[in-house]
Coordinates of C-alpha atoms in Angstrom, one line a residue:
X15 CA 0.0 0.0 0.0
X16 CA 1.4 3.5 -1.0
X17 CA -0.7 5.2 2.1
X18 CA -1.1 5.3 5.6
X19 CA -4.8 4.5 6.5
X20 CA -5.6 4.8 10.1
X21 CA -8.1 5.2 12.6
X22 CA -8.2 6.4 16.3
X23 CA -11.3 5.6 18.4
X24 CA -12.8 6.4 21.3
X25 CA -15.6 5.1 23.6
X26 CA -19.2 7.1 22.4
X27 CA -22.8 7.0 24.2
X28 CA -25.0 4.2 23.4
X29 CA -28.0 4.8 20.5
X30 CA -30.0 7.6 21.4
X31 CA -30.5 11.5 21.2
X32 CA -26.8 11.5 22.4
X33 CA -25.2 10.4 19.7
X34 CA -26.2 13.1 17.2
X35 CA -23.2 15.5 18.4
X36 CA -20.2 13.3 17.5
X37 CA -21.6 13.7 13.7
X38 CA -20.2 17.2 14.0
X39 CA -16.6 17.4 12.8
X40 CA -17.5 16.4 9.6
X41 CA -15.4 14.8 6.7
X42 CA -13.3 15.5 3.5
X43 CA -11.3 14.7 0.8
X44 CA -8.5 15.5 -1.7
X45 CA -11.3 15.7 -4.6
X46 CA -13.2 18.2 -2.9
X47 CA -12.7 21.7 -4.8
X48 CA -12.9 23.3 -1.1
X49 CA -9.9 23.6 1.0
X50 CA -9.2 27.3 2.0
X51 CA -12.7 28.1 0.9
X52 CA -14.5 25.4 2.8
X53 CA -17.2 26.5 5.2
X54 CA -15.3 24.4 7.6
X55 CA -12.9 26.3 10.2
X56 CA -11.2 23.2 11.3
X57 CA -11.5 21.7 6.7
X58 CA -9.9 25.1 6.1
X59 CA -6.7 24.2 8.1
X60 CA -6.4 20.9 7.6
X61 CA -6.8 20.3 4.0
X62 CA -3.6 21.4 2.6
X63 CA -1.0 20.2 5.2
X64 CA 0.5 16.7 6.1
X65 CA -0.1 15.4 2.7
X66 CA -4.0 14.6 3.6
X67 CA -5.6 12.6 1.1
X68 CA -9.2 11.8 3.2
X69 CA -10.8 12.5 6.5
X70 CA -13.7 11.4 8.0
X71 CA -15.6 11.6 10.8
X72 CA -17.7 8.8 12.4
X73 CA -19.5 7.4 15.3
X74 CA -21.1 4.3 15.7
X75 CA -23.8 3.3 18.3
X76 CA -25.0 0.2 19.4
X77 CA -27.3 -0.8 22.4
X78 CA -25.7 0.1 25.3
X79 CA -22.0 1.7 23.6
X80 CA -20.6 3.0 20.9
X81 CA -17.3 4.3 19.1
X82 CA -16.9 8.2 18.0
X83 CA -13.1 8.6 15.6
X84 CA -11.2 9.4 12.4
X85 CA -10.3 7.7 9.6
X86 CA -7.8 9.4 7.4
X87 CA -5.3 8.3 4.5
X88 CA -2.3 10.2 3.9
X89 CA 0.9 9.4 1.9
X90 CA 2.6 8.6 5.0
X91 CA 5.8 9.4 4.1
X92 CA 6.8 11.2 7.2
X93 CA 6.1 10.7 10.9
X94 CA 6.0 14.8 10.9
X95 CA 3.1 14.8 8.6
X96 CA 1.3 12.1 10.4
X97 CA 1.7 13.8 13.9
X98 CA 0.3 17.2 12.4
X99 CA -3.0 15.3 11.1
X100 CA -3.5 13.6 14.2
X101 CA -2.5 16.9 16.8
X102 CA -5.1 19.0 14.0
X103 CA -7.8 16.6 14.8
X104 CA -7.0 16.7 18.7
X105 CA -6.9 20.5 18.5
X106 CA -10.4 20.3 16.9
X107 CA -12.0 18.3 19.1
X108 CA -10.4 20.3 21.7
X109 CA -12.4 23.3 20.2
X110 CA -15.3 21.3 20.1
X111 CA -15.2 20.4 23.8
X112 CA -14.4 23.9 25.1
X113 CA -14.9 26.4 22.5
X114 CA -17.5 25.7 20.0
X115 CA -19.9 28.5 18.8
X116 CA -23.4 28.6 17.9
X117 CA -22.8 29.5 14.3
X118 CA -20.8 26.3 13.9
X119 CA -23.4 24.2 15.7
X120 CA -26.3 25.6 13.6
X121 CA -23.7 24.7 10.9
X122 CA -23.2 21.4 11.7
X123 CA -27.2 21.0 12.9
X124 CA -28.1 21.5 9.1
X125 CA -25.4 19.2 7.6
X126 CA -26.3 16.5 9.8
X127 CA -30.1 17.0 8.6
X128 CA -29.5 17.3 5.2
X129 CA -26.8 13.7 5.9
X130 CA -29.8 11.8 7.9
X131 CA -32.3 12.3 5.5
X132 CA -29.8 11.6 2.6
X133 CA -29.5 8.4 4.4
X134 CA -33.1 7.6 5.0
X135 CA -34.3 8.5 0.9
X136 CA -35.2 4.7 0.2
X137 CA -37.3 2.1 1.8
X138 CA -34.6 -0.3 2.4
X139 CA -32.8 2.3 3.8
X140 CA -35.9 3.8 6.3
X141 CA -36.7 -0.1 7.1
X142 CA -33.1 -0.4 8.3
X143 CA -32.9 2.9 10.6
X144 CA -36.5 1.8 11.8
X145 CA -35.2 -2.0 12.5
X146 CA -32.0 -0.1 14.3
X147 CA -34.0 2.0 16.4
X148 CA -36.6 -0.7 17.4
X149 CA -34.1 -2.7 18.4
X150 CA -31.6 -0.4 20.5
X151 CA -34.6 1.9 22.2
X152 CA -37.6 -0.3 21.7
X153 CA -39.5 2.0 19.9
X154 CA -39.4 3.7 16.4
X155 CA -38.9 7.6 16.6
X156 CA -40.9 9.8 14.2
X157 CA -38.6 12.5 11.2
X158 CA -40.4 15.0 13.6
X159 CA -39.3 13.4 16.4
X160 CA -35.7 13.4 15.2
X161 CA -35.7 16.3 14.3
X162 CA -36.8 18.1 17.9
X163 CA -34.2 16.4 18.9
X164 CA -31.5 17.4 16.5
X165 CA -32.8 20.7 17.5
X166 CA -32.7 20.9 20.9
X167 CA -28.8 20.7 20.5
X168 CA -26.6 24.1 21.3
X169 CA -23.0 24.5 21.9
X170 CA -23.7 23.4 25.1
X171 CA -24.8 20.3 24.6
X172 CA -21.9 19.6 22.4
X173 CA -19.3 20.8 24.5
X174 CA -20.6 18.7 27.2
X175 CA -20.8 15.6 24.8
X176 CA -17.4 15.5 23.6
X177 CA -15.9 16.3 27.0
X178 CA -17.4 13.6 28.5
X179 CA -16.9 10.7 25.7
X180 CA -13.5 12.3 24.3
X181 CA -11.5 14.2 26.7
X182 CA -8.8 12.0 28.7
X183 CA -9.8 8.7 26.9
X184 CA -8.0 5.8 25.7
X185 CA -7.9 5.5 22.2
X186 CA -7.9 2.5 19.9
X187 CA -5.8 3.0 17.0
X188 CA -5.7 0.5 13.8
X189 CA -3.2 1.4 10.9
X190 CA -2.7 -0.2 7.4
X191 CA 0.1 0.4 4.7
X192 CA 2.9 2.9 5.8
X193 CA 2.0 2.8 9.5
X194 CA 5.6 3.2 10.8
X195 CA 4.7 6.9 10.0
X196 CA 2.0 6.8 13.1
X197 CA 2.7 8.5 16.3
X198 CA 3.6 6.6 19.0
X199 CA 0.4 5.8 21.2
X200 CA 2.4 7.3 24.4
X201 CA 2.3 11.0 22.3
X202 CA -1.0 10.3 20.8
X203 CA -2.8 9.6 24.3
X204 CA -0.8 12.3 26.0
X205 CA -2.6 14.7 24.3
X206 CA -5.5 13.5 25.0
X207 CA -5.4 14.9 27.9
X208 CA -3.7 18.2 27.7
X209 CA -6.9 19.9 26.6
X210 CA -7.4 22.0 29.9
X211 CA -4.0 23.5 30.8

């Protein structure tokens, strides 16, 4: 493999209303025609350093847990490069966790409205999120009622999500192709925890 592919997780909150704030950061890729101009703070920054190729977001929930991370490919031809993907990611969930602003929530309220309902277009696709929710809450939420609860979600909320699933956790990390180029998992956890000094 002529990449690094890698991908640090965390623990997340189980399926429910919680889970809709680790959909925030967001994702993107080299094909994008956005980098400088993306409506992204955190997209603007990263897109044009460390030889970034994709980024993404995700969080998946389950019953009773769930796992909230990044998956990125670079060329992974330098540690350096690497280590400034992985301590821009920290510094964004840092700003997520202690310094998120309305704006970018409303921002990332709409995106994750116009991404749920992308997902839900087909009937295969509304029979699975309807199968998913019967079976993790024991009842089948309403578009309304998703979407009250996509709006009831302020900076707040967010802040107080991600400090309490992200900050000062133990991360899983998985690597394929060039993963010599990884941090070490001593400097990637210690600053997991640096946030609030």
């Amino acid at each position: 493999m002529p990449a690094l592919q890698n991908s640090v997780l965390s623990p997340s909150s189980a399926y429910s209303s919680s889970f809709y704030p680790f959909s925030f950061p967001g994702q993107w890729d080299v094909t994008h025609a956005t980098s400088r101009t993306a409506p992204s703070r955190w997209v603007q920054k990263i897109s044009h350093n460390h030889g970034l190729e994709f980024l993404q977001h995700f969080n998946i929930n389950y019953k009773d847990t769930g796992l909230f991370g990044v998956y990125f490919v670079s060329k992974g031809d330098d540690l350096v490069n690497s280590e400034g993907i992985m301590r821009s990611v920290q510094h964004e969930w840092k700003h997520l966790a202690v310094a998120v602003s309305e704006e970018e929530t409303t921002l990332a309220r709409n995106q994750l409205r116009t991404e749920l309902y992308q997902n839900l277009e087909t009937n295969t696709q509304k029979a699975e999120h309807n199968a998913k929710e019967l079976l993790y809450t024991g009842n089948v939420r309403s578009l309304a009622q998703i979407e009250e609860e996509i709006s009831k979600i302020d900076h707040n909320t967010l802040r107080a999500a991600v400090f309490r699933h992200v900050y000062d956790r133990d991360t899983a990390n998985v690597g394929v192709g060039l993963t010599e180029a990884f941090m070490s998992y001593a400097h990637l956890r210690a600053a997991m925890s640096w946030w609030r000094l």
